[in-house]
mmCIF file of C-alpha atoms and ligand atoms in Angstrom:
data_model
loop_
_atom_site.group_PDB
_atom_site.id
_atom_site.type_symbol
_atom_site.label_atom_id
_atom_site.label_comp_id
_atom_site.label_asym_id
_atom_site.label_seq_id
_atom_site.Cartn_x
_atom_site.Cartn_y
_atom_site.Cartn_z
ATOM 1 C CA MET A 1 33.412 -34.514 -26.152
ATOM 2 C CA ASN A 2 34.675 -36.264 -29.456
ATOM 3 C CA LYS A 3 37.765 -34.643 -30.413
ATOM 4 C CA PRO A 4 38.875 -35.027 -33.996
ATOM 5 C CA PRO A 5 41.577 -37.349 -34.754
ATOM 6 C CA ILE A 6 45.168 -36.051 -34.962
ATOM 7 C CA ARG A 7 46.851 -36.055 -38.327
ATOM 8 C CA SER A 8 50.435 -36.717 -38.594
ATOM 9 C CA ALA A 9 52.972 -34.535 -40.225
ATOM 10 C CA PRO A 10 53.051 -34.901 -44.060
ATOM 11 C CA ALA A 11 55.379 -37.491 -45.145
ATOM 12 C CA GLU A 12 58.008 -34.887 -46.902
ATOM 13 C CA GLU A 13 58.552 -33.590 -43.869
ATOM 14 C CA LEU A 14 58.936 -36.684 -41.556
ATOM 15 C CA ARG A 15 61.434 -37.798 -44.202
ATOM 16 C CA LEU A 16 63.531 -34.742 -43.070
ATOM 17 C CA LEU A 17 63.922 -36.329 -40.169
ATOM 18 C CA GLY A 18 66.645 -38.516 -41.787
ATOM 19 C CA THR A 19 69.355 -40.213 -39.391
ATOM 20 C CA LYS A 20 67.811 -38.175 -36.203
ATOM 21 C CA ARG A 21 67.453 -40.047 -33.579
ATOM 22 C CA LEU A 22 63.948 -38.726 -32.050
ATOM 23 C CA ARG A 23 60.736 -39.759 -31.084
ATOM 24 C CA VAL A 24 58.022 -38.251 -33.365
ATOM 25 C CA ILE A 25 55.124 -36.480 -31.553
ATOM 26 C CA GLU A 26 51.457 -37.152 -32.812
ATOM 27 C CA ASP A 27 50.700 -33.755 -34.396
ATOM 28 C CA SER A 28 49.784 -32.408 -37.809
ATOM 29 C CA ALA A 29 52.938 -30.250 -37.409
ATOM 30 C CA LEU A 30 56.803 -31.912 -37.755
ATOM 31 C CA ASN A 31 57.662 -32.172 -34.044
ATOM 32 C CA ALA A 32 60.095 -34.626 -32.573
ATOM 33 C CA GLU A 33 61.964 -34.960 -29.052
ATOM 34 C CA ALA A 34 65.135 -36.586 -28.025
ATOM 35 C CA TYR A 35 65.333 -39.822 -25.529
ATOM 36 C CA PRO A 36 66.893 -38.514 -22.580
ATOM 37 C CA ALA A 37 69.915 -40.759 -22.776
ATOM 38 C CA THR A 38 70.707 -39.796 -26.431
ATOM 39 C CA LEU A 39 71.310 -35.909 -24.648
ATOM 40 C CA ASP A 40 74.298 -37.160 -22.479
ATOM 41 C CA HIS A 41 76.574 -34.508 -24.399
ATOM 42 C CA SER A 42 77.382 -30.993 -23.167
ATOM 43 C CA LEU A 43 76.683 -29.874 -26.767
ATOM 44 C CA THR A 44 73.464 -31.661 -28.168
ATOM 45 C CA PRO A 45 74.571 -33.316 -31.485
ATOM 46 C CA ILE A 46 71.890 -32.035 -34.069
ATOM 47 C CA GLU A 47 70.392 -35.727 -34.366
ATOM 48 C CA ALA A 48 69.603 -35.640 -30.684
ATOM 49 C CA PHE A 49 68.299 -32.080 -31.027
ATOM 50 C CA PHE A 50 64.386 -31.971 -30.518
ATOM 51 C CA ILE A 51 62.148 -30.237 -33.477
ATOM 52 C CA ARG A 52 59.182 -28.088 -32.734
ATOM 53 C CA ASN A 53 57.025 -26.693 -35.492
ATOM 54 C CA ASN A 54 53.964 -24.697 -35.127
ATOM 55 C CA GLY A 55 53.077 -25.044 -39.085
ATOM 56 C CA ARG A 56 54.134 -26.326 -41.994
ATOM 57 C CA LEU A 57 57.797 -26.082 -42.824
ATOM 58 C CA PRO A 58 58.550 -22.948 -45.116
ATOM 59 C CA GLN A 59 60.273 -23.179 -48.518
ATOM 60 C CA ILE A 60 63.867 -21.552 -48.127
ATOM 61 C CA ASP A 61 65.996 -19.636 -50.800
ATOM 62 C CA ALA A 62 69.137 -19.140 -48.011
ATOM 63 C CA ALA A 63 70.967 -17.141 -50.926
ATOM 64 C CA ARG A 64 68.271 -14.381 -51.329
ATOM 65 C CA TRP A 65 67.417 -14.301 -47.817
ATOM 66 C CA THR A 66 66.896 -10.746 -46.378
ATOM 67 C CA LEU A 67 66.317 -9.726 -42.773
ATOM 68 C CA THR A 68 64.335 -6.271 -42.256
ATOM 69 C CA VAL A 69 64.015 -4.413 -39.282
ATOM 70 C CA ASP A 70 61.203 -1.799 -38.916
ATOM 71 C CA GLY A 71 58.627 -0.449 -36.946
ATOM 72 C CA GLU A 72 59.763 2.135 -34.020
ATOM 73 C CA VAL A 73 62.781 2.606 -35.467
ATOM 74 C CA SER A 74 64.741 5.860 -36.942
ATOM 75 C CA ARG A 75 66.132 4.066 -39.870
ATOM 76 C CA GLN A 76 64.400 0.564 -41.416
ATOM 77 C CA LYS A 77 67.223 -1.496 -42.727
ATOM 78 C CA THR A 78 67.371 -4.917 -44.687
ATOM 79 C CA TRP A 79 70.347 -7.076 -44.950
ATOM 80 C CA SER A 80 71.237 -10.149 -46.588
ATOM 81 C CA VAL A 81 72.732 -12.999 -44.648
ATOM 82 C CA ALA A 82 75.914 -12.060 -46.109
ATOM 83 C CA GLU A 83 75.839 -8.494 -45.299
ATOM 84 C CA LEU A 84 74.566 -9.185 -41.529
ATOM 85 C CA LYS A 85 77.843 -11.437 -41.123
ATOM 86 C CA SER A 86 80.054 -8.800 -42.232
ATOM 87 C CA SER A 87 78.710 -5.528 -40.867
ATOM 88 C CA PHE A 88 78.570 -6.788 -37.159
ATOM 89 C CA GLU A 89 80.752 -8.696 -34.850
ATOM 90 C CA GLN A 90 80.316 -12.421 -34.627
ATOM 91 C CA VAL A 91 79.740 -13.857 -31.091
ATOM 92 C CA ASP A 92 79.303 -17.414 -29.938
ATOM 93 C CA VAL A 93 76.713 -18.089 -27.228
ATOM 94 C CA THR A 94 76.064 -21.554 -25.389
ATOM 95 C CA ALA A 95 72.668 -22.107 -24.524
ATOM 96 C CA VAL A 96 69.808 -24.376 -23.276
ATOM 97 C CA ILE A 97 66.647 -24.042 -25.526
ATOM 98 C CA GLU A 98 63.833 -25.779 -24.072
ATOM 99 C CA CYS A 99 60.161 -25.967 -25.282
ATOM 100 C CA ALA A 100 57.794 -24.251 -22.708
ATOM 101 C CA GLY A 101 55.412 -27.741 -23.391
ATOM 102 C CA ASN A 102 58.229 -30.115 -22.614
ATOM 103 C CA GLY A 103 57.035 -32.166 -19.945
ATOM 104 C CA ARG A 104 53.233 -31.874 -20.811
ATOM 105 C CA ILE A 105 52.451 -35.562 -21.063
ATOM 106 C CA PHE A 106 52.095 -35.678 -17.264
ATOM 107 C CA LEU A 107 49.907 -33.323 -16.382
ATOM 108 C CA ASP A 108 46.767 -34.426 -14.792
ATOM 109 C CA PRO A 109 44.005 -33.871 -16.386
ATOM 110 C CA PRO A 110 45.554 -33.942 -19.692
ATOM 111 C CA THR A 111 45.860 -30.258 -21.249
ATOM 112 C CA ASP A 112 45.960 -29.513 -25.086
ATOM 113 C CA GLY A 113 48.998 -29.484 -27.242
ATOM 114 C CA ALA A 114 52.138 -31.448 -28.223
ATOM 115 C CA GLN A 115 52.355 -34.149 -25.834
ATOM 116 C CA TRP A 116 56.075 -33.740 -25.100
ATOM 117 C CA SER A 117 57.761 -36.105 -22.482
ATOM 118 C CA ASP A 118 61.257 -35.097 -21.111
ATOM 119 C CA GLY A 119 62.943 -34.595 -24.703
ATOM 120 C CA ALA A 120 61.992 -30.939 -25.785
ATOM 121 C CA VAL A 121 65.202 -29.562 -24.529
ATOM 122 C CA ALA A 122 68.741 -29.148 -25.836
ATOM 123 C CA CYS A 123 71.951 -27.292 -25.470
ATOM 124 C CA ALA A 124 73.859 -25.862 -28.316
ATOM 125 C CA ARG A 125 76.755 -23.367 -28.846
ATOM 126 C CA TRP A 126 74.980 -20.511 -31.404
ATOM 127 C CA THR A 127 77.049 -18.215 -33.445
ATOM 128 C CA GLY A 128 75.901 -14.995 -34.855
ATOM 129 C CA VAL A 129 75.139 -11.680 -34.284
ATOM 130 C CA ARG A 130 74.057 -9.675 -31.462
ATOM 131 C CA MET A 131 70.257 -8.516 -32.036
ATOM 132 C CA ARG A 132 71.227 -5.344 -29.994
ATOM 133 C CA ASP A 133 73.871 -4.424 -32.741
ATOM 134 C CA LEU A 134 70.829 -4.414 -35.453
ATOM 135 C CA LEU A 135 68.474 -2.198 -33.285
ATOM 136 C CA LEU A 136 71.358 0.162 -32.477
ATOM 137 C CA ALA A 137 71.998 0.317 -36.414
ATOM 138 C CA CYS A 138 68.278 0.943 -37.144
ATOM 139 C CA GLY A 139 67.968 3.690 -33.925
ATOM 140 C CA LEU A 140 65.342 2.591 -31.312
ATOM 141 C CA GLU A 141 62.787 5.216 -30.777
ATOM 142 C CA GLU A 142 61.921 6.127 -27.592
ATOM 143 C CA ASN A 143 58.550 4.272 -27.488
ATOM 144 C CA ALA A 144 60.063 0.986 -28.579
ATOM 145 C CA VAL A 145 58.895 -1.717 -26.129
ATOM 146 C CA TYR A 146 59.125 -4.798 -27.750
ATOM 147 C CA THR A 147 60.236 -6.801 -30.932
ATOM 148 C CA GLY A 148 57.772 -9.016 -32.769
ATOM 149 C CA HIS A 149 59.669 -11.760 -34.993
ATOM 150 C CA CYS A 150 58.325 -13.130 -38.607
ATOM 151 C CA SER A 151 58.835 -15.637 -40.433
ATOM 152 C CA PRO A 152 57.313 -17.600 -43.704
ATOM 153 C CA ASP A 153 56.130 -20.451 -42.122
ATOM 154 C CA VAL A 154 51.967 -21.126 -42.171
ATOM 155 C CA MET A 155 49.697 -22.688 -39.712
ATOM 156 C CA THR A 156 48.555 -26.528 -40.949
ATOM 157 C CA ASP A 157 45.106 -25.847 -41.375
ATOM 158 C CA GLY A 158 45.506 -24.071 -44.806
ATOM 159 C CA SER A 159 44.219 -20.711 -43.690
ATOM 160 C CA GLY A 160 47.665 -19.214 -44.804
ATOM 161 C CA ARG A 161 47.952 -17.461 -41.277
ATOM 162 C CA PRO A 162 51.493 -17.415 -39.973
ATOM 163 C CA ALA A 163 52.269 -20.079 -37.778
ATOM 164 C CA LEU A 164 53.870 -18.238 -35.118
ATOM 165 C CA SER A 165 54.995 -14.758 -34.665
ATOM 166 C CA ARG A 166 56.617 -13.973 -31.082
ATOM 167 C CA GLY A 167 58.678 -11.474 -29.515
ATOM 168 C CA LEU A 168 60.734 -10.083 -27.326
ATOM 169 C CA PRO A 169 60.389 -7.383 -23.973
ATOM 170 C CA ILE A 170 63.072 -4.505 -25.693
ATOM 171 C CA ALA A 171 65.148 -5.115 -22.663
ATOM 172 C CA LYS A 172 65.859 -8.830 -23.658
ATOM 173 C CA ALA A 173 66.121 -7.995 -27.278
ATOM 174 C CA MET A 174 69.138 -5.429 -26.184
ATOM 175 C CA SER A 175 70.633 -8.104 -23.822
ATOM 176 C CA PRO A 176 74.254 -9.217 -25.272
ATOM 177 C CA GLU A 177 73.429 -12.869 -25.319
ATOM 178 C CA THR A 178 70.260 -12.510 -27.905
ATOM 179 C CA LEU A 179 71.271 -13.351 -30.925
ATOM 180 C CA ILE A 180 70.454 -13.630 -34.602
ATOM 181 C CA ALA A 181 72.283 -17.064 -35.339
ATOM 182 C CA PHE A 182 73.362 -18.356 -38.423
ATOM 183 C CA ALA A 183 75.211 -21.662 -36.811
ATOM 184 C CA MET A 184 74.918 -24.172 -34.284
ATOM 185 C CA ASN A 185 77.842 -26.345 -32.914
ATOM 186 C CA GLY A 186 80.041 -24.986 -35.328
ATOM 187 C CA GLU A 187 77.735 -25.870 -38.607
ATOM 188 C CA PRO A 188 75.535 -23.966 -40.739
ATOM 189 C CA LEU A 189 71.940 -23.662 -39.058
ATOM 190 C CA PRO A 190 70.046 -26.756 -40.491
ATOM 191 C CA LEU A 191 66.620 -26.055 -41.999
ATOM 192 C CA LEU A 192 64.752 -27.925 -39.508
ATOM 193 C CA HIS A 193 66.472 -25.665 -36.958
ATOM 194 C CA GLY A 194 65.374 -22.153 -38.772
ATOM 195 C CA ALA A 195 68.098 -21.382 -41.311
ATOM 196 C CA PRO A 196 69.370 -19.275 -42.492
ATOM 197 C CA LEU A 197 68.578 -17.134 -39.617
ATOM 198 C CA ARG A 198 66.834 -17.740 -35.931
ATOM 199 C CA VAL A 199 66.675 -15.866 -32.969
ATOM 200 C CA VAL A 200 68.445 -17.229 -29.910
ATOM 201 C CA ALA A 201 67.050 -15.902 -26.584
ATOM 202 C CA PRO A 202 68.568 -17.912 -23.557
ATOM 203 C CA GLY A 203 66.549 -18.118 -20.819
ATOM 204 C CA PHE A 204 63.078 -17.657 -22.550
ATOM 205 C CA PRO A 205 61.225 -20.324 -23.643
ATOM 206 C CA GLY A 206 61.759 -22.125 -27.159
ATOM 207 C CA SER A 207 58.936 -20.166 -28.643
ATOM 208 C CA ALA A 208 60.694 -17.126 -28.382
ATOM 209 C CA TRP A 209 63.523 -18.203 -30.521
ATOM 210 C CA GLN A 210 62.102 -17.459 -33.851
ATOM 211 C CA LYS A 211 63.151 -19.971 -36.999
ATOM 212 C CA TRP A 212 63.611 -18.897 -40.474
ATOM 213 C CA LEU A 213 63.505 -14.957 -38.965
ATOM 214 C CA ASN A 214 62.941 -12.377 -41.862
ATOM 215 C CA ARG A 215 61.750 -9.459 -40.148
ATOM 216 C CA ILE A 216 62.029 -7.723 -36.547
ATOM 217 C CA TRP A 217 59.331 -5.297 -36.377
ATOM 218 C CA VAL A 218 59.855 -3.212 -33.445
ATOM 219 C CA ARG A 219 56.706 -2.264 -31.348
ATOM 220 C CA ASP A 220 55.119 -0.075 -29.245
ATOM 221 C CA ARG A 221 53.492 -2.063 -27.456
ATOM 222 C CA GLU A 222 53.602 -6.066 -26.185
ATOM 223 C CA HIS A 223 53.854 -7.717 -29.565
ATOM 224 C CA ASP A 224 50.321 -9.542 -30.232
ATOM 225 C CA GLY A 225 51.431 -11.936 -33.180
ATOM 226 C CA GLU A 226 50.442 -15.474 -33.823
ATOM 227 C CA LYS A 227 50.785 -17.496 -30.434
ATOM 228 C CA MET A 228 51.491 -14.020 -28.378
ATOM 229 C CA THR A 229 47.809 -13.457 -27.228
ATOM 230 C CA GLY A 230 45.277 -15.273 -25.311
ATOM 231 C CA THR A 231 46.719 -18.190 -23.046
ATOM 232 C CA ASP A 232 49.450 -19.323 -25.569
ATOM 233 C CA TYR A 233 52.691 -19.567 -24.161
ATOM 234 C CA ARG A 234 51.031 -17.997 -20.955
ATOM 235 C CA LEU A 235 50.732 -18.769 -17.530
ATOM 236 C CA PRO A 236 48.356 -17.944 -14.838
ATOM 237 C CA ARG A 237 49.243 -14.882 -12.478
ATOM 238 C CA HIS A 238 48.285 -17.168 -9.372
ATOM 239 C CA PRO A 239 48.212 -20.724 -8.862
ATOM 240 C CA VAL A 240 45.263 -22.787 -10.254
ATOM 241 C CA ALA A 241 43.314 -25.795 -9.082
ATOM 242 C CA PRO A 242 43.758 -28.740 -11.794
ATOM 243 C CA GLY A 243 41.499 -28.503 -14.184
ATOM 244 C CA GLN A 244 40.251 -24.775 -13.208
ATOM 245 C CA LYS A 245 40.190 -22.480 -16.311
ATOM 246 C CA PRO A 246 40.762 -18.870 -15.322
ATOM 247 C CA ASP A 247 40.092 -15.845 -17.692
ATOM 248 C CA ALA A 248 42.551 -15.028 -19.892
ATOM 249 C CA SER A 249 43.386 -11.940 -18.783
ATOM 250 C CA ASP A 250 44.603 -13.415 -15.574
ATOM 251 C CA PHE A 251 47.540 -15.068 -17.572
ATOM 252 C CA ALA A 252 51.333 -13.404 -18.190
ATOM 253 C CA VAL A 253 53.503 -14.356 -21.102
ATOM 254 C CA ILE A 254 56.339 -16.489 -19.828
ATOM 255 C CA VAL A 255 59.595 -14.679 -19.748
ATOM 256 C CA ASP A 256 61.392 -16.924 -17.937
ATOM 257 C CA MET A 257 62.145 -20.724 -17.845
ATOM 258 C CA PRO A 258 62.258 -22.565 -14.455
ATOM 259 C CA VAL A 259 65.236 -24.467 -12.897
ATOM 260 C CA LYS A 260 65.256 -28.063 -14.133
ATOM 261 C CA SER A 261 67.250 -30.984 -14.358
ATOM 262 C CA LEU A 262 67.470 -34.471 -16.734
ATOM 263 C CA ILE A 263 69.118 -37.798 -15.931
ATOM 264 C CA THR A 264 70.945 -38.839 -19.293
ATOM 265 C CA PHE A 265 72.649 -41.933 -17.360
ATOM 266 C CA PRO A 266 71.722 -44.682 -17.041
ATOM 267 C CA ALA A 267 69.143 -44.753 -19.518
ATOM 268 C CA ALA A 268 65.078 -45.790 -18.720
ATOM 269 C CA GLY A 269 65.038 -49.544 -18.630
ATOM 270 C CA ALA A 270 68.753 -50.446 -17.711
ATOM 271 C CA VAL A 271 69.808 -53.165 -15.770
ATOM 272 C CA LEU A 272 72.019 -51.963 -12.624
ATOM 273 C CA LYS A 273 74.268 -54.573 -10.773
ATOM 274 C CA PHE A 274 73.414 -55.452 -7.120
ATOM 275 C CA SER A 275 75.852 -54.027 -4.667
ATOM 276 C CA GLU A 276 77.804 -52.450 -7.600
ATOM 277 C CA GLU A 277 78.622 -48.938 -7.377
ATOM 278 C CA CYS A 278 77.368 -47.162 -10.242
ATOM 279 C CA GLU A 279 77.010 -43.468 -11.628
ATOM 280 C CA VAL A 280 73.833 -41.376 -12.204
ATOM 281 C CA ARG A 281 74.645 -37.923 -14.276
ATOM 282 C CA GLY A 282 72.951 -35.649 -16.081
ATOM 283 C CA PHE A 283 72.382 -31.975 -16.663
ATOM 284 C CA ALA A 284 70.950 -29.063 -14.911
ATOM 285 C CA TRP A 285 69.830 -25.693 -16.101
ATOM 286 C CA SER A 286 67.610 -22.865 -15.520
ATOM 287 C CA GLY A 287 66.305 -19.359 -17.150
ATOM 288 C CA HIS A 288 68.017 -16.497 -16.053
ATOM 289 C CA VAL A 289 68.867 -17.479 -12.613
ATOM 290 C CA PRO A 290 71.521 -19.640 -12.182
ATOM 291 C CA VAL A 291 71.766 -23.439 -10.900
ATOM 292 C CA ALA A 292 72.760 -23.624 -7.269
ATOM 293 C CA SER A 293 72.793 -27.605 -6.636
ATOM 294 C CA VAL A 294 71.313 -31.059 -7.644
ATOM 295 C CA GLU A 295 69.987 -33.690 -5.494
ATOM 296 C CA VAL A 296 69.577 -37.455 -6.745
ATOM 297 C CA SER A 297 67.565 -40.095 -5.051
ATOM 298 C CA ALA A 298 68.060 -43.708 -6.349
ATOM 299 C CA ASP A 299 64.757 -44.837 -4.196
ATOM 300 C CA GLY A 300 61.845 -42.798 -5.543
ATOM 301 C CA GLY A 301 62.697 -39.753 -3.700
ATOM 302 C CA SER A 302 62.463 -41.273 -0.215
ATOM 303 C CA SER A 303 66.558 -40.233 0.466
ATOM 304 C CA TRP A 304 68.308 -37.622 -1.528
ATOM 305 C CA GLN A 305 72.200 -37.005 -1.968
ATOM 306 C CA GLN A 306 74.100 -33.925 -3.142
ATOM 307 C CA ALA A 307 75.340 -34.436 -6.506
ATOM 308 C CA ALA A 308 78.742 -33.039 -7.751
ATOM 309 C CA LEU A 309 78.369 -30.353 -10.235
ATOM 310 C CA GLU A 310 80.895 -29.456 -13.048
ATOM 311 C CA PRO A 311 81.389 -25.652 -13.133
ATOM 312 C CA GLN A 312 79.320 -23.357 -15.145
ATOM 313 C CA ALA A 313 81.034 -22.924 -18.553
ATOM 314 C CA GLU A 314 78.641 -20.009 -19.565
ATOM 315 C CA HIS A 315 75.810 -18.412 -17.981
ATOM 316 C CA PHE A 316 73.279 -20.191 -20.322
ATOM 317 C CA ALA A 317 74.600 -23.638 -20.533
ATOM 318 C CA TRP A 318 73.645 -26.594 -18.585
ATOM 319 C CA ARG A 319 75.623 -27.658 -16.184
ATOM 320 C CA ARG A 320 76.911 -31.589 -15.660
ATOM 321 C CA PHE A 321 75.900 -33.344 -12.491
ATOM 322 C CA ARG A 322 77.125 -36.682 -11.154
ATOM 323 C CA ALA A 323 76.493 -38.930 -8.286
ATOM 324 C CA ARG A 324 77.163 -42.646 -7.311
ATOM 325 C CA PHE A 325 75.509 -44.841 -5.347
ATOM 326 C CA VAL A 326 75.290 -48.725 -4.701
ATOM 327 C CA PRO A 327 72.022 -50.462 -5.268
ATOM 328 C CA LYS A 328 71.307 -52.235 -1.970
ATOM 329 C CA VAL A 329 67.902 -53.692 -3.139
ATOM 330 C CA ASN A 330 67.128 -55.831 -5.729
ATOM 331 C CA GLY A 331 64.201 -55.083 -8.284
ATOM 332 C CA ALA A 332 62.564 -52.239 -9.800
ATOM 333 C CA ALA A 333 64.118 -48.930 -8.577
ATOM 334 C CA VAL A 334 63.671 -45.315 -9.390
ATOM 335 C CA LEU A 335 66.078 -42.896 -9.966
ATOM 336 C CA MET A 336 65.423 -39.073 -9.567
ATOM 337 C CA ALA A 337 67.004 -35.748 -10.002
ATOM 338 C CA ARG A 338 65.796 -32.375 -8.584
ATOM 339 C CA ALA A 339 67.832 -28.949 -9.041
ATOM 340 C CA SER A 340 67.631 -25.839 -7.247
ATOM 341 C CA ASP A 341 68.872 -22.376 -8.273
ATOM 342 C CA GLU A 342 70.373 -19.792 -6.610
ATOM 343 C CA ALA A 343 67.016 -17.734 -5.857
ATOM 344 C CA GLY A 344 66.064 -20.716 -3.750
ATOM 345 C CA HIS A 345 63.535 -22.350 -5.868
ATOM 346 C CA ARG A 346 63.587 -26.052 -6.170
ATOM 347 C CA GLN A 347 62.151 -28.457 -8.674
ATOM 348 C CA PRO A 348 58.720 -29.647 -7.103
ATOM 349 C CA LEU A 349 58.618 -33.491 -6.816
ATOM 350 C CA ASP A 350 55.399 -33.617 -8.579
ATOM 351 C CA GLN A 351 54.021 -31.458 -12.104
ATOM 352 C CA VAL A 352 52.340 -28.063 -10.810
ATOM 353 C CA TRP A 353 49.365 -27.920 -13.128
ATOM 354 C CA ASN A 354 48.158 -25.191 -15.252
ATOM 355 C CA PRO A 355 45.715 -24.726 -18.288
ATOM 356 C CA ARG A 356 48.093 -25.308 -21.191
ATOM 357 C CA GLY A 357 50.440 -27.345 -19.699
ATOM 358 C CA TYR A 358 53.700 -25.213 -19.542
ATOM 359 C CA CYS A 359 56.908 -25.228 -17.691
ATOM 360 C CA ASN A 360 56.499 -28.562 -16.246
ATOM 361 C CA ASN A 361 59.439 -28.850 -14.225
ATOM 362 C CA ALA A 362 58.729 -31.838 -11.840
ATOM 363 C CA ALA A 363 61.799 -33.881 -10.556
ATOM 364 C CA HIS A 364 63.106 -36.116 -13.426
ATOM 365 C CA ARG A 365 62.418 -40.199 -12.929
ATOM 366 C CA VAL A 366 64.246 -42.634 -14.659
ATOM 367 C CA ARG A 367 62.856 -46.584 -13.908
ATOM 368 C CA VAL A 368 65.599 -48.895 -13.706
ATOM 369 C CA THR A 369 65.910 -52.539 -12.315
ATOM 370 C CA VAL A 370 68.526 -53.992 -9.718
ATOM 371 C CA CYS A 371 69.672 -57.579 -10.261
ATOM 372 C CA ALA A 372 72.079 -59.880 -8.651
HETATM 373 N N1 MTE B 1 59.051 -19.633 -37.259
HETATM 374 C C1 MTE B 1 58.948 -20.577 -35.994
HETATM 375 N N2 MTE B 1 59.896 -20.297 -35.204
HETATM 376 C C2 MTE B 1 59.868 -21.272 -34.130
HETATM 377 C C3 MTE B 1 58.525 -21.942 -33.955
HETATM 378 C C4 MTE B 1 57.740 -22.181 -34.838
HETATM 379 O O1 MTE B 1 56.771 -22.816 -35.134
HETATM 380 N N3 MTE B 1 58.081 -21.492 -36.565
HETATM 381 N N4 MTE B 1 58.685 -23.018 -32.933
HETATM 382 C C5 MTE B 1 59.039 -22.081 -31.685
HETATM 383 C C6 MTE B 1 59.264 -23.426 -30.789
HETATM 384 S S1 MTE B 1 57.508 -23.489 -29.794
HETATM 385 C C7 MTE B 1 60.303 -24.185 -30.019
HETATM 386 S S2 MTE B 1 60.092 -24.836 -28.548
HETATM 387 C C8 MTE B 1 61.502 -24.106 -30.954
HETATM 388 C C9 MTE B 1 62.033 -25.171 -31.310
HETATM 389 O O2 MTE B 1 63.416 -25.034 -31.964
HETATM 390 P P1 MTE B 1 64.051 -26.189 -32.957
HETATM 391 O O3 MTE B 1 63.027 -26.761 -33.607
HETATM 392 O O4 MTE B 1 65.265 -25.400 -33.357
HETATM 393 O O5 MTE B 1 64.275 -27.116 -31.697
HETATM 394 O O6 MTE B 1 61.415 -23.137 -32.081
HETATM 395 C C10 MTE B 1 60.408 -21.779 -31.863
HETATM 396 N N5 MTE B 1 60.675 -20.965 -33.116
HETATM 397 MO MO1 MO B 2 57.925 -24.538 -27.892
#
C-alpha cells in the first residue's frame, strides 16, 4: 500500500531548535533526538535534550497562564504560575524521561510512528510542586481514579483536535515524585519542553509527562483523552508474533518503563587503539524497579563482563556504569551494554516486536574500529 509522503515540521518550528545538537526525525510535528555520545552527562544539557511533539507547538503567554483542577474533586481551583510557586512546597526530583517509542526504528517489520533510534531519552533535575498537594487542596472525591491532563497544542492535520491528553492512575498522581514542574536543571522550563508547566511522572513513559499543562481533570474512569485509547501508548497483554495485529481490547496502558542502558562513550564510529586499554561507559535506568547491574561486551555479545555501577543518586535518576577492556582484534568491533533490574528482568539482545513499536529495550550496540 502506498503511504502519503511525511511532511516535515514547519520551518518556524525547526528554527526553535537553535543551538540544539539533535537529529531531526521526519514527521509533520517537531521531533528530534540526541546522539548517544551527547548524552554523556549525569544531567542532560538542554541542547542535547530530545523533543517529542504530537502536534503543533502552542502559543504561550506564561504571564497569564493558569492551571485548573476540576472533575472529581470537592473544590475546583485555579492557580497562576506565581500562586502555584507560593502556595506549595517546591521540590527537586532528578528523573529520566524516555519516549515509549525510543528504539522503534529497529523493529522488524517496521511499525508506524516517529522512527526514533536510541536518543529519545534524557535525565534532568526537575523543580516544581507535587501534584499530590494540588489534589489534596481540592479534595479528591471517593470515585477519583485517574487524572486527565490538558494542554492547548493541537494536531498537525488542521482538525483543531488536541494533540495529546493523557493522564495518570490516581495512585501515581498522588505519589510524592509526581510533579508539576516549572524548571529543569535549575533553569526555567524552555518552551520546547513544556513551559510554563509540565507534568513529571518518573517511571512512566514520556507521553505521561504532559507539557504546557493548563488543566488536570480528575476522572472517575481511566482517562480517555487524545492518545489514551485504542493502541496508543499501549502494549499487548500477551506476547505477539512479529507482524501480528491483536485486537485493541488486548492492549494495556504502559505504566512502567523497562530496564535499559545506553553507551555514551566511546561514540559510534570511534577508532580504538589495538592493545590499549579503553573505557566503555554510559547510563542505566528503569521505570519503578531499580537497576541492579550492567554487563558490557566488546565482541558483539559473545562474552560479557560486569561493569562498575556508580551509586544511585536518586530513585528515578540514571546510573553511570563503566567498564574497561583491551581491544585484542583489529578491525570492526561491536560494543554492547545490557542492564538488569532488581526484579530480575534483563535487557534482551534483540528487540521484542509489538504492533506500535513501544518500549524497545534491546541491548544498545555501538560500532567502532580497532586499529594498530
Ligand atoms: N502537550 C503535550 N505534552 C506532551 C507531548 C505532546 O505532544 N503534547 N508529547 C509527550 C511525549 S510522547 C513525550 S515523549 C514527552 C517529551 O518531552 P520533551 O519534548 O520535553 O522531551 O512529552 C510528552 N508531553
Ligand atoms: Mo513519547
